[in-house]
Amino acid sequence: VAPGLYCMVHIRFLPDTLADYEDTLHVVTEEGLMAIPLLARRLPPNLTIPHTIDVGNCYVNDLRSVIIPCKNQGGRGRFLLIPDYEWPEPPEDV
């Protein structure tokens, strides 16, 4: 690129996961190698849910339904509510 001029480089990023990415773009110049950090981040999901859910009085063999207010105040995501006993054990290498 001549002095005083510029060029535009379009970088296309197509991730295959929702993970954060860090990489480096290396540009070769007459002065040597220039490293430009590349960062790709997304706004993580943030589910708000009450810490305690009060279902009120419930008699034996009676059914009680409540509506639980939940809101995702972050980025896109999917959520699954499961009981503690179904929660998977963490991997041993973590």
PDB file of C-alpha atoms in Angstrom:
ATOM      1  CA  VAL A   1       0.000   0.000   0.000  1.00  0.00           C
ATOM      2  CA  ALA A   2       1.503   3.314  -1.030  1.00  0.00           C
ATOM      3  CA  PRO A   3       2.155   6.015   1.592  1.00  0.00           C
ATOM      4  CA  GLY A   4      -1.006   7.943   2.439  1.00  0.00           C
ATOM      5  CA  LEU A   5      -3.290   5.284   0.969  1.00  0.00           C
ATOM      6  CA  TYR A   6      -5.121   2.509   2.723  1.00  0.00           C
ATOM      7  CA  CYS A   7      -6.782  -0.778   2.002  1.00  0.00           C
ATOM      8  CA  MET A   8      -9.715  -2.492   3.679  1.00  0.00           C
ATOM      9  CA  VAL A   9      -9.575  -6.121   4.684  1.00  0.00           C
ATOM     10  CA  HIS A  10     -12.830  -7.929   5.364  1.00  0.00           C
ATOM     11  CA  ILE A  11     -12.530 -10.712   7.925  1.00  0.00           C
ATOM     12  CA  ARG A  12     -15.282 -13.316   7.995  1.00  0.00           C
ATOM     13  CA  PHE A  13     -15.838 -15.204  11.228  1.00  0.00           C
ATOM     14  CA  LEU A  14     -18.063 -18.282  11.278  1.00  0.00           C
ATOM     15  CA  PRO A  15     -17.848 -20.084  14.656  1.00  0.00           C
ATOM     16  CA  ASP A  16     -19.138 -23.609  15.120  1.00  0.00           C
ATOM     17  CA  THR A  17     -19.731 -23.216  18.873  1.00  0.00           C
ATOM     18  CA  LEU A  18     -20.940 -20.512  21.283  1.00  0.00           C
ATOM     19  CA  ALA A  19     -17.498 -20.312  22.907  1.00  0.00           C
ATOM     20  CA  ASP A  20     -15.385 -17.162  23.106  1.00  0.00           C
ATOM     21  CA  TYR A  21     -12.500 -17.031  20.659  1.00  0.00           C
ATOM     22  CA  GLU A  22      -9.064 -15.431  20.673  1.00  0.00           C
ATOM     23  CA  ASP A  23      -6.677 -15.518  17.746  1.00  0.00           C
ATOM     24  CA  THR A  24      -4.091 -13.381  16.002  1.00  0.00           C
ATOM     25  CA  LEU A  25      -3.993 -11.897  12.512  1.00  0.00           C
ATOM     26  CA  HIS A  26      -0.396 -11.718  11.305  1.00  0.00           C
ATOM     27  CA  VAL A  27       0.426  -9.055   8.731  1.00  0.00           C
ATOM     28  CA  VAL A  28       3.768  -9.101   6.937  1.00  0.00           C
ATOM     29  CA  THR A  29       5.198  -5.644   6.226  1.00  0.00           C
ATOM     30  CA  GLU A  30       8.553  -4.315   5.028  1.00  0.00           C
ATOM     31  CA  GLU A  31       9.262  -3.507   8.679  1.00  0.00           C
ATOM     32  CA  GLY A  32       8.541  -7.061   9.793  1.00  0.00           C
ATOM     33  CA  LEU A  33       5.645  -9.022  11.205  1.00  0.00           C
ATOM     34  CA  MET A  34       2.730  -7.179  12.837  1.00  0.00           C
ATOM     35  CA  ALA A  35       0.415  -9.158  15.138  1.00  0.00           C
ATOM     36  CA  ILE A  36      -3.171  -7.940  15.500  1.00  0.00           C
ATOM     37  CA  PRO A  37      -5.261  -9.627  18.218  1.00  0.00           C
ATOM     38  CA  LEU A  38      -8.690 -10.902  17.156  1.00  0.00           C
ATOM     39  CA  LEU A  39     -11.362 -11.384  19.816  1.00  0.00           C
ATOM     40  CA  ALA A  40     -14.837 -12.836  19.339  1.00  0.00           C
ATOM     41  CA  ARG A  41     -17.175 -12.681  22.300  1.00  0.00           C
ATOM     42  CA  ARG A  42     -20.901 -12.972  22.787  1.00  0.00           C
ATOM     43  CA  LEU A  43     -23.187 -11.668  25.467  1.00  0.00           C
ATOM     44  CA  PRO A  44     -23.757 -14.693  27.741  1.00  0.00           C
ATOM     45  CA  PRO A  45     -27.288 -15.687  28.736  1.00  0.00           C
ATOM     46  CA  ASN A  46     -28.390 -14.507  32.182  1.00  0.00           C
ATOM     47  CA  LEU A  47     -31.497 -16.206  33.559  1.00  0.00           C
ATOM     48  CA  THR A  48     -33.283 -14.476  36.420  1.00  0.00           C
ATOM     49  CA  ILE A  49     -35.332 -16.849  38.549  1.00  0.00           C
ATOM     50  CA  PRO A  50     -36.506 -16.531  42.165  1.00  0.00           C
ATOM     51  CA  HIS A  51     -34.269 -18.140  44.801  1.00  0.00           C
ATOM     52  CA  THR A  52     -37.350 -19.473  46.595  1.00  0.00           C
ATOM     53  CA  ILE A  53     -40.620 -20.616  45.058  1.00  0.00           C
ATOM     54  CA  ASP A  54     -43.586 -20.562  47.450  1.00  0.00           C
ATOM     55  CA  VAL A  55     -46.338 -22.934  46.297  1.00  0.00           C
ATOM     56  CA  GLY A  56     -48.488 -22.240  49.360  1.00  0.00           C
ATOM     57  CA  ASN A  57     -50.418 -24.909  51.247  1.00  0.00           C
ATOM     58  CA  CYS A  58     -50.759 -28.255  49.532  1.00  0.00           C
ATOM     59  CA  TYR A  59     -52.630 -31.238  50.950  1.00  0.00           C
ATOM     60  CA  VAL A  60     -51.642 -34.899  50.552  1.00  0.00           C
ATOM     61  CA  ASN A  61     -52.471 -36.189  47.043  1.00  0.00           C
ATOM     62  CA  ASP A  62     -53.426 -32.662  46.001  1.00  0.00           C
ATOM     63  CA  LEU A  63     -51.958 -30.871  42.990  1.00  0.00           C
ATOM     64  CA  ARG A  64     -50.706 -27.311  43.153  1.00  0.00           C
ATOM     65  CA  SER A  65     -49.572 -25.231  40.139  1.00  0.00           C
ATOM     66  CA  VAL A  66     -47.672 -21.970  40.234  1.00  0.00           C
ATOM     67  CA  ILE A  67     -46.278 -19.680  37.586  1.00  0.00           C
ATOM     68  CA  ILE A  68     -42.572 -18.942  38.028  1.00  0.00           C
ATOM     69  CA  PRO A  69     -41.379 -15.643  36.534  1.00  0.00           C
ATOM     70  CA  CYS A  70     -38.168 -16.254  34.566  1.00  0.00           C
ATOM     71  CA  LYS A  71     -36.440 -13.840  32.237  1.00  0.00           C
ATOM     72  CA  ASN A  72     -33.262 -14.025  30.199  1.00  0.00           C
ATOM     73  CA  GLN A  73     -31.591 -10.637  30.642  1.00  0.00           C
ATOM     74  CA  GLY A  74     -28.538 -11.575  28.584  1.00  0.00           C
ATOM     75  CA  GLY A  75     -27.700 -13.016  25.186  1.00  0.00           C
ATOM     76  CA  ARG A  76     -29.471 -15.825  23.395  1.00  0.00           C
ATOM     77  CA  GLY A  77     -29.482 -19.180  25.144  1.00  0.00           C
ATOM     78  CA  ARG A  78     -31.512 -22.257  26.030  1.00  0.00           C
ATOM     79  CA  PHE A  79     -32.322 -23.315  29.567  1.00  0.00           C
ATOM     80  CA  LEU A  80     -33.440 -26.569  31.127  1.00  0.00           C
ATOM     81  CA  LEU A  81     -34.811 -26.860  34.660  1.00  0.00           C
ATOM     82  CA  ILE A  82     -33.994 -30.217  36.239  1.00  0.00           C
ATOM     83  CA  PRO A  83     -33.988 -31.550  39.812  1.00  0.00           C
ATOM     84  CA  ASP A  84     -30.708 -31.934  41.724  1.00  0.00           C
ATOM     85  CA  TYR A  85     -30.703 -35.725  41.525  1.00  0.00           C
ATOM     86  CA  GLU A  86     -30.693 -35.579  37.697  1.00  0.00           C
ATOM     87  CA  TRP A  87     -27.823 -33.071  37.531  1.00  0.00           C
ATOM     88  CA  PRO A  88     -24.779 -34.722  35.878  1.00  0.00           C
ATOM     89  CA  GLU A  89     -21.578 -35.247  37.822  1.00  0.00           C
ATOM     90  CA  PRO A  90     -18.732 -32.937  36.710  1.00  0.00           C
ATOM     91  CA  PRO A  91     -15.945 -34.527  34.651  1.00  0.00           C
ATOM     92  CA  GLU A  92     -12.963 -35.720  36.664  1.00  0.00           C
ATOM     93  CA  ASP A  93     -10.438 -33.707  34.638  1.00  0.00           C
ATOM     94  CA  VAL A  94     -11.927 -30.325  35.671  1.00  0.00           C
TER      95      VAL A  94
END
